[in-house]
Amino acid sequence: MLTKSEFVKQILGPQSLMISEAITAFAPANIALVKYWGKRDSELNLPVTDSLSIDLGDLGTETSIEYSPDGRDYVILNGNVLDLNDPFAVKVINFIDLFRDAISNYRTGLVIITNNNIPTGAGVASSASGFAALTKTLDKYFDLRLTDRELSLLANLGSGSASRSIFKGFVYRHAGTDPDGMDSYSEPLPYTWPELKIGLITVSAKAKRVSSREGMERTVATSPLYKQWPQQVKEDMEKMLSAIKEKDFELLGSTAENNALAMHRCIQSSVPPINYFEPETVAIINKVQEQRKNGLPLYLTIDAGPNVKLLYLEQDEEKVKSQFPDMRVVNR
Ligand code: DP6
């Protein structure tokens, strides 16, 4: 079994130091249509199941890396210089250290400038796009010339969902079975579906009550429903792949919604229970289901938080907007 540091060294191989000028890269946020919930390896952050996502277009993170003239590290998030004890700064520096350690103990300080264009209050997590953008930027900064597959393996060490944010479009994340995690990568699927639309409804922009890592650990360890989860994902994956290939919107929407609600039932049945929903989340779920009964092809998905993502076809956008005027349409 590898440690994180050995994992990175294995992928990077022997490196002679090449440093570029300031470098910038962008990665999109993504939303899982078949969710990842639960880790098969906590050190390497490997998932129990496969997952499948779609990118959120121009919503995401742009990250720059520059040489630090005074030798100290700086993490600047949305224009604010963070204290290096800030939990976000700690995660970023720990991640960068994995690369610095792998590159002949490169110890010079770096300035990391990260900007999320995800509007504050959009209720979309930025860790996926954040770690994907950081991984892409490190690759360019140190001239590592890694493949996209390798980037997806490395981004995963920052956040599981970041592995998928290396790519655009529909992305398939393999759980893999290798104890060293080398087969736990993401890849883009060769299908596009421009008429498929995503609308974001923000119920609360506050940080989640329980982090994904903690929530997953508790669900896996205590939820009596979790033993059914891997089988549910397997079946949902088959349905989702066929829905995408055939452009069967009802199958895509119903599978995504069932999968998300099944994940939340697992989470809610943890001991002690975890509930990511707010009363308004439940009201939106009811309204979506009611609209569907009235004939509107509209579905939803929800991550580890209270915010709802609507799935619909472009031709129904005006009808969906009239029911959910606060919805923000994702520009893909
Ligand atoms: C519900 O990727 O945030 O959004 O790997 O612990 O950082 P860590 O978890 P994270 O979890 C995402 C969970 C989810 C489902 C998904 O995106 O697949």
GROMACS .gro file of C-alpha atoms and ligand atoms in nm:
model
  350
    1MET     CA    1   0.000   0.000   0.000
    2LEU     CA    2   0.142   0.338  -0.101
    3THR     CA    3   0.143   0.658   0.101
    4LYS     CA    4   0.027   0.977  -0.072
    5SER     CA    5   0.383   1.088  -0.111
    6GLU     CA    6   0.492   0.757  -0.270
    7PHE     CA    7   0.185   0.771  -0.499
    8VAL     CA    8   0.288   1.113  -0.632
    9LYS     CA    9   0.654   1.007  -0.674
   10GLN     CA   10   0.542   0.701  -0.870
   11ILE     CA   11   0.337   0.910  -1.112
   12LEU     CA   12   0.588   1.193  -1.153
   13GLY     CA   13   0.892   0.964  -1.192
   14PRO     CA   14   1.242   1.111  -1.170
   15GLN     CA   15   1.220   1.484  -1.236
   16SER     CA   16   1.488   1.737  -1.305
   17LEU     CA   17   1.383   2.078  -1.198
   18MET     CA   18   1.229   2.298  -1.467
   19ILE     CA   19   1.046   2.605  -1.350
   20SER     CA   20   0.832   2.829  -1.559
   21GLU     CA   21   0.718   3.185  -1.531
   22ALA     CA   22   0.386   3.248  -1.361
   23ILE     CA   23   0.140   2.989  -1.485
   24THR     CA   24  -0.239   2.982  -1.486
   25ALA     CA   25  -0.492   2.706  -1.548
   26PHE     CA   26  -0.870   2.675  -1.526
   27ALA     CA   27  -1.086   2.377  -1.431
   28PRO     CA   28  -1.466   2.361  -1.434
   29ALA     CA   29  -1.681   2.261  -1.139
   30ASN     CA   30  -1.883   1.944  -1.192
   31ILE     CA   31  -2.202   1.784  -1.071
   32ALA     CA   32  -2.226   1.407  -1.028
   33LEU     CA   33  -2.522   1.240  -1.195
   34VAL     CA   34  -2.418   0.915  -1.026
   35LYS     CA   35  -2.259   1.003  -0.694
   36TYR     CA   36  -1.938   0.909  -0.519
   37TRP     CA   37  -1.997   0.848  -0.149
   38GLY     CA   38  -1.752   0.638   0.053
   39LYS     CA   39  -1.378   0.567   0.036
   40ARG     CA   40  -1.208   0.231  -0.009
   41ASP     CA   41  -0.878   0.386   0.103
   42SER     CA   42  -0.859   0.689   0.324
   43GLU     CA   43  -0.487   0.774   0.273
   44LEU     CA   44  -0.507   0.768  -0.108
   45ASN     CA   45  -0.867   0.895  -0.108
   46LEU     CA   46  -0.988   0.612  -0.332
   47PRO     CA   47  -1.364   0.573  -0.385
   48VAL     CA   48  -1.572   0.263  -0.315
   49THR     CA   49  -1.768   0.302  -0.640
   50ASP     CA   50  -1.742   0.451  -0.986
   51SER     CA   51  -1.915   0.788  -1.041
   52LEU     CA   52  -2.025   0.995  -1.340
   53SER     CA   53  -2.046   1.371  -1.373
   54ILE     CA   54  -2.106   1.659  -1.609
   55ASP     CA   55  -1.904   1.981  -1.601
   56LEU     CA   56  -2.052   2.318  -1.508
   57GLY     CA   57  -1.915   2.502  -1.810
   58ASP     CA   58  -1.754   2.834  -1.730
   59LEU     CA   59  -1.817   2.801  -1.356
   60GLY     CA   60  -1.500   2.689  -1.190
   61THR     CA   61  -1.158   2.786  -1.059
   62GLU     CA   62  -0.863   2.964  -1.212
   63THR     CA   63  -0.535   2.910  -1.030
   64SER     CA   64  -0.197   3.074  -1.084
   65ILE     CA   65   0.141   2.979  -0.941
   66GLU     CA   66   0.434   3.214  -0.916
   67TYR     CA   67   0.777   3.195  -0.763
   68SER     CA   68   0.781   3.364  -0.422
   69PRO     CA   69   1.067   3.616  -0.407
   70ASP     CA   70   1.088   3.609  -0.026
   71GLY     CA   71   1.087   3.228  -0.017
   72ARG     CA   72   0.764   3.203   0.181
   73ASP     CA   73   0.441   3.040   0.066
   74TYR     CA   74   0.134   3.255   0.005
   75VAL     CA   75  -0.218   3.137  -0.061
   76ILE     CA   76  -0.447   3.404  -0.204
   77LEU     CA   77  -0.812   3.304  -0.235
   78ASN     CA   78  -1.047   3.536  -0.425
   79GLY     CA   79  -0.813   3.829  -0.359
   80ASN     CA   80  -0.760   3.763   0.015
   81VAL     CA   81  -0.419   3.657   0.146
   82LEU     CA   82  -0.498   3.367   0.378
   83ASP     CA   83  -0.333   3.296   0.709
   84LEU     CA   84  -0.126   2.981   0.654
   85ASN     CA   85  -0.320   2.815   0.938
   86ASP     CA   86  -0.647   2.865   0.753
   87PRO     CA   87  -0.787   2.515   0.676
   88PHE     CA   88  -0.803   2.587   0.301
   89ALA     CA   89  -0.443   2.714   0.297
   90VAL     CA   90  -0.327   2.407   0.493
   91LYS     CA   91  -0.492   2.173   0.236
   92VAL     CA   92  -0.337   2.365  -0.054
   93ILE     CA   93   0.014   2.369   0.098
   94ASN     CA   94  -0.004   1.999   0.193
   95PHE     CA   95  -0.105   1.919  -0.165
   96ILE     CA   96   0.177   2.128  -0.314
   97ASP     CA   97   0.425   1.968  -0.072
   98LEU     CA   98   0.348   1.629  -0.229
   99PHE     CA   99   0.477   1.770  -0.559
  100ARG     CA  100   0.768   1.960  -0.406
  101ASP     CA  101   0.879   1.645  -0.221
  102ALA     CA  102   0.860   1.441  -0.541
  103ILE     CA  103   1.070   1.694  -0.732
  104SER     CA  104   1.407   1.641  -0.561
  105ASN     CA  105   1.290   1.809  -0.244
  106TYR     CA  106   1.216   2.139  -0.413
  107ARG     CA  107   1.159   2.369  -0.119
  108THR     CA  108   1.132   2.721  -0.261
  109GLY     CA  109   0.823   2.915  -0.162
  110LEU     CA  110   0.535   2.961  -0.403
  111VAL     CA  111   0.255   3.213  -0.442
  112ILE     CA  112  -0.074   3.037  -0.516
  113ILE     CA  113  -0.348   3.264  -0.643
  114THR     CA  114  -0.685   3.098  -0.673
  115ASN     CA  115  -1.006   3.258  -0.794
  116ASN     CA  116  -1.343   3.090  -0.803
  117ASN     CA  117  -1.576   3.248  -1.055
  118ILE     CA  118  -1.852   3.041  -0.902
  119PRO     CA  119  -2.062   3.327  -0.770
  120THR     CA  120  -2.073   3.340  -0.392
  121GLY     CA  121  -2.408   3.199  -0.309
  122ALA     CA  122  -2.436   2.969  -0.609
  123GLY     CA  123  -2.419   2.677  -0.371
  124VAL     CA  124  -2.166   2.489  -0.579
  125ALA     CA  125  -1.867   2.332  -0.406
  126SER     CA  126  -1.535   2.466  -0.528
  127SER     CA  127  -1.304   2.189  -0.403
  128ALA     CA  128  -1.350   1.986  -0.722
  129SER     CA  129  -1.254   2.268  -0.958
  130GLY     CA  130  -1.003   2.404  -0.704
  131PHE     CA  131  -0.788   2.092  -0.681
  132ALA     CA  132  -0.824   2.015  -1.051
  133ALA     CA  133  -0.703   2.366  -1.141
  134LEU     CA  134  -0.420   2.346  -0.887
  135THR     CA  135  -0.305   2.010  -1.027
  136LYS     CA  136  -0.312   2.141  -1.385
  137THR     CA  137  -0.118   2.451  -1.279
  138LEU     CA  138   0.146   2.248  -1.091
  139ASP     CA  139   0.189   2.030  -1.399
  140LYS     CA  140   0.259   2.334  -1.615
  141TYR     CA  141   0.465   2.520  -1.355
  142PHE     CA  142   0.705   2.229  -1.302
  143ASP     CA  143   0.685   2.128  -1.670
  144LEU     CA  144   0.585   1.774  -1.574
  145ARG     CA  145   0.392   1.702  -1.897
  146LEU     CA  146   0.159   1.459  -1.725
  147THR     CA  147  -0.126   1.296  -1.915
  148ASP     CA  148  -0.483   1.394  -1.834
  149ARG     CA  149  -0.528   1.052  -1.676
  150GLU     CA  150  -0.231   1.115  -1.446
  151LEU     CA  151  -0.369   1.459  -1.363
  152SER     CA  152  -0.700   1.298  -1.264
  153LEU     CA  153  -0.516   1.050  -1.038
  154LEU     CA  154  -0.329   1.333  -0.868
  155ALA     CA  155  -0.621   1.577  -0.835
  156ASN     CA  156  -0.804   1.301  -0.648
  157LEU     CA  157  -0.557   1.337  -0.359
  158GLY     CA  158  -0.704   1.684  -0.301
  159SER     CA  159  -1.068   1.582  -0.341
  160GLY     CA  160  -1.238   1.283  -0.499
  161SER     CA  161  -1.467   1.495  -0.715
  162ALA     CA  162  -1.160   1.693  -0.838
  163SER     CA  163  -1.047   1.389  -1.033
  164ARG     CA  164  -1.349   1.440  -1.264
  165SER     CA  165  -1.293   1.817  -1.299
  166ILE     CA  166  -0.979   1.759  -1.507
  167PHE     CA  167  -1.216   1.698  -1.800
  168LYS     CA  168  -1.514   1.865  -1.963
  169GLY     CA  169  -1.844   1.708  -2.063
  170PHE     CA  170  -1.960   1.375  -1.927
  171VAL     CA  171  -1.685   1.220  -1.715
  172TYR     CA  172  -1.657   0.865  -1.588
  173ARG     CA  173  -1.460   0.808  -1.270
  174HIS     CA  174  -1.337   0.454  -1.217
  175ALA     CA  175  -1.315   0.333  -0.859
  176GLY     CA  176  -1.054   0.075  -0.963
  177THR     CA  177  -0.941  -0.221  -0.755
  178ASP     CA  178  -0.562  -0.173  -0.741
  179PRO     CA  179  -0.460  -0.120  -0.375
  180ASP     CA  180  -0.209   0.140  -0.504
  181GLY     CA  181  -0.488   0.334  -0.674
  182MET     CA  182  -0.329   0.352  -1.018
  183ASP     CA  183  -0.651   0.239  -1.188
  184SER     CA  184  -0.869   0.489  -1.002
  185TYR     CA  185  -0.874   0.758  -1.272
  186SER     CA  186  -1.134   0.962  -1.460
  187GLU     CA  187  -1.193   0.979  -1.833
  188PRO     CA  188  -1.421   1.182  -2.057
  189LEU     CA  189  -1.704   1.003  -2.236
  190PRO     CA  190  -1.733   1.056  -2.612
  191TYR     CA  191  -2.087   1.200  -2.602
  192THR     CA  192  -2.222   1.553  -2.604
  193TRP     CA  193  -2.574   1.670  -2.528
  194PRO     CA  194  -2.603   2.046  -2.575
  195GLU     CA  195  -2.980   2.050  -2.504
  196LEU     CA  196  -2.929   1.911  -2.155
  197LYS     CA  197  -2.946   2.204  -1.912
  198ILE     CA  198  -2.857   2.252  -1.547
  199GLY     CA  199  -3.013   2.510  -1.316
  200LEU     CA  200  -2.871   2.592  -0.973
  201ILE     CA  201  -3.099   2.678  -0.684
  202THR     CA  202  -2.918   2.808  -0.379
  203VAL     CA  203  -3.087   2.736  -0.050
  204SER     CA  204  -2.785   2.828   0.161
  205ALA     CA  205  -2.432   2.934   0.069
  206LYS     CA  206  -2.293   2.844   0.413
  207ALA     CA  207  -2.021   2.576   0.445
  208LYS     CA  208  -2.156   2.224   0.497
  209ARG     CA  209  -2.233   2.116   0.853
  210VAL     CA  210  -2.036   1.792   0.815
  211SER     CA  211  -1.747   1.766   0.566
  212SER     CA  212  -1.774   1.507   0.287
  213ARG     CA  213  -1.485   1.311   0.436
  214GLU     CA  214  -1.642   1.292   0.781
  215GLY     CA  215  -1.988   1.229   0.638
  216MET     CA  216  -1.859   0.944   0.420
  217GLU     CA  217  -1.670   0.784   0.708
  218ARG     CA  218  -1.976   0.789   0.930
  219THR     CA  219  -2.208   0.663   0.656
  220VAL     CA  220  -1.980   0.373   0.562
  221ALA     CA  221  -1.925   0.276   0.925
  222THR     CA  222  -2.281   0.305   1.058
  223SER     CA  223  -2.554   0.333   0.793
  224PRO     CA  224  -2.754   0.009   0.759
  225LEU     CA  225  -2.846   0.120   0.406
  226TYR     CA  226  -2.487   0.164   0.287
  227LYS     CA  227  -2.440  -0.206   0.208
  228GLN     CA  228  -2.687  -0.160  -0.081
  229TRP     CA  229  -2.511   0.150  -0.215
  230PRO     CA  230  -2.244  -0.017  -0.436
  231GLN     CA  231  -2.512  -0.226  -0.611
  232GLN     CA  232  -2.733   0.084  -0.656
  233VAL     CA  233  -2.441   0.269  -0.818
  234LYS     CA  234  -2.367  -0.027  -1.046
  235GLU     CA  235  -2.726  -0.034  -1.172
  236ASP     CA  236  -2.748   0.346  -1.198
  237MET     CA  237  -2.424   0.358  -1.396
  238GLU     CA  238  -2.564   0.120  -1.656
  239LYS     CA  239  -2.883   0.325  -1.684
  240MET     CA  240  -2.694   0.655  -1.698
  241LEU     CA  241  -2.456   0.538  -1.971
  242SER     CA  242  -2.747   0.415  -2.179
  243ALA     CA  243  -2.941   0.740  -2.117
  244ILE     CA  244  -2.643   0.948  -2.235
  245LYS     CA  245  -2.581   0.732  -2.541
  246GLU     CA  246  -2.948   0.725  -2.642
  247LYS     CA  247  -3.019   1.084  -2.531
  248ASP     CA  248  -3.303   0.951  -2.318
  249PHE     CA  249  -3.372   1.248  -2.090
  250GLU     CA  250  -3.635   1.078  -1.871
  251LEU     CA  251  -3.391   0.795  -1.800
  252LEU     CA  252  -3.106   1.038  -1.728
  253GLY     CA  253  -3.318   1.257  -1.500
  254SER     CA  254  -3.492   0.978  -1.311
  255THR     CA  255  -3.164   0.789  -1.259
  256ALA     CA  256  -2.981   1.101  -1.136
  257GLU     CA  257  -3.264   1.196  -0.900
  258ASN     CA  258  -3.307   0.843  -0.760
  259ASN     CA  259  -2.931   0.810  -0.713
  260ALA     CA  260  -2.902   1.141  -0.527
  261LEU     CA  261  -3.200   1.068  -0.302
  262ALA     CA  262  -3.070   0.716  -0.230
  263MET     CA  263  -2.734   0.866  -0.130
  264HIS     CA  264  -2.911   1.106   0.105
  265ARG     CA  265  -3.115   0.822   0.259
  266CYS     CA  266  -2.787   0.639   0.333
  267ILE     CA  267  -2.641   0.957   0.483
  268GLN     CA  268  -2.954   1.029   0.689
  269SER     CA  269  -2.955   0.677   0.832
  270SER     CA  270  -2.602   0.714   0.972
  271VAL     CA  271  -2.560   0.700   1.349
  272PRO     CA  272  -2.572   0.971   1.475
  273PRO     CA  273  -2.771   1.089   1.171
  274ILE     CA  274  -2.648   1.348   0.926
  275ASN     CA  275  -2.894   1.562   0.735
  276TYR     CA  276  -2.769   1.796   0.463
  277PHE     CA  277  -3.119   1.916   0.372
  278GLU     CA  278  -3.287   2.237   0.489
  279PRO     CA  279  -3.669   2.262   0.500
  280GLU     CA  280  -3.650   2.461   0.174
  281THR     CA  281  -3.460   2.174   0.009
  282VAL     CA  282  -3.748   1.940   0.089
  283ALA     CA  283  -3.999   2.197  -0.041
  284ILE     CA  284  -3.808   2.215  -0.372
  285ILE     CA  285  -3.796   1.834  -0.402
  286ASN     CA  286  -4.173   1.824  -0.353
  287LYS     CA  287  -4.228   2.100  -0.605
  288VAL     CA  288  -4.010   1.931  -0.870
  289GLN     CA  289  -4.197   1.604  -0.823
  290GLU     CA  290  -4.530   1.786  -0.843
  291GLN     CA  291  -4.427   1.967  -1.162
  292ARG     CA  292  -4.335   1.632  -1.310
  293LYS     CA  293  -4.681   1.495  -1.228
  294ASN     CA  294  -4.816   1.796  -1.418
  295GLY     CA  295  -4.620   1.688  -1.722
  296LEU     CA  296  -4.299   1.895  -1.701
  297PRO     CA  297  -3.991   1.678  -1.764
  298LEU     CA  298  -3.785   1.815  -1.475
  299TYR     CA  299  -3.551   1.629  -1.238
  300LEU     CA  300  -3.304   1.719  -0.965
  301THR     CA  301  -2.983   1.617  -0.798
  302ILE     CA  302  -2.833   1.728  -0.466
  303ASP     CA  303  -2.476   1.698  -0.332
  304ALA     CA  304  -2.366   1.700   0.032
  305GLY     CA  305  -2.547   2.023   0.111
  306PRO     CA  306  -2.891   2.184   0.092
  307ASN     CA  307  -2.867   2.325  -0.262
  308VAL     CA  308  -3.058   2.178  -0.552
  309LYS     CA  309  -2.947   2.135  -0.913
  310LEU     CA  310  -3.229   2.105  -1.165
  311LEU     CA  311  -3.196   1.897  -1.482
  312TYR     CA  312  -3.416   1.978  -1.781
  313LEU     CA  313  -3.407   2.017  -2.158
  314GLU     CA  314  -3.347   2.352  -2.325
  315GLN     CA  315  -3.694   2.350  -2.483
  316ASP     CA  316  -3.850   2.362  -2.133
  317GLU     CA  317  -3.629   2.639  -1.994
  318GLU     CA  318  -3.897   2.910  -1.984
  319LYS     CA  319  -4.144   2.682  -1.805
  320VAL     CA  320  -3.879   2.577  -1.551
  321LYS     CA  321  -3.774   2.940  -1.496
  322SER     CA  322  -4.132   3.047  -1.435
  323GLN     CA  323  -4.164   2.785  -1.159
  324PHE     CA  324  -3.817   2.851  -1.012
  325PRO     CA  325  -3.741   3.221  -1.073
  326ASP     CA  326  -3.432   3.211  -0.844
  327MET     CA  327  -3.270   2.940  -1.054
  328ARG     CA  328  -2.934   3.025  -1.209
  329VAL     CA  329  -2.885   2.865  -1.548
  330VAL     CA  330  -2.542   2.710  -1.602
  331ASN     CA  331  -2.372   2.832  -1.916
  332ARG     CA  332  -2.225   2.521  -2.077
  333DP6     C1  333  -2.182   1.429  -0.268
  333DP6     O1  334  -1.509   1.509  -0.353
  333DP6     O2  335  -1.597   1.662  -0.173
  333DP6     O3  336  -2.053   1.571  -0.407
  333DP6     O4  337  -1.294   1.322  -0.165
  333DP6     O5  338  -1.361   1.373   0.069
  333DP6     O6  339  -1.293   1.559  -0.083
  333DP6     P1  340  -1.355   1.422  -0.072
  333DP6     O7  341  -1.507   1.437  -0.112
  333DP6     P2  342  -1.576   1.525  -0.223
  333DP6     O8  343  -1.718   1.448  -0.225
  333DP6     C2  344  -1.812   1.467  -0.321
  333DP6     C3  345  -1.939   1.405  -0.276
  333DP6     C4  346  -2.061   1.440  -0.357
  333DP6     C5  347  -2.081   1.341  -0.472
  333DP6     C6  348  -1.992   1.355  -0.591
  333DP6     O9  349  -1.948   1.468  -0.626
  333DP6    O10  350  -1.972   1.251  -0.656
   0.00000   0.00000   0.00000
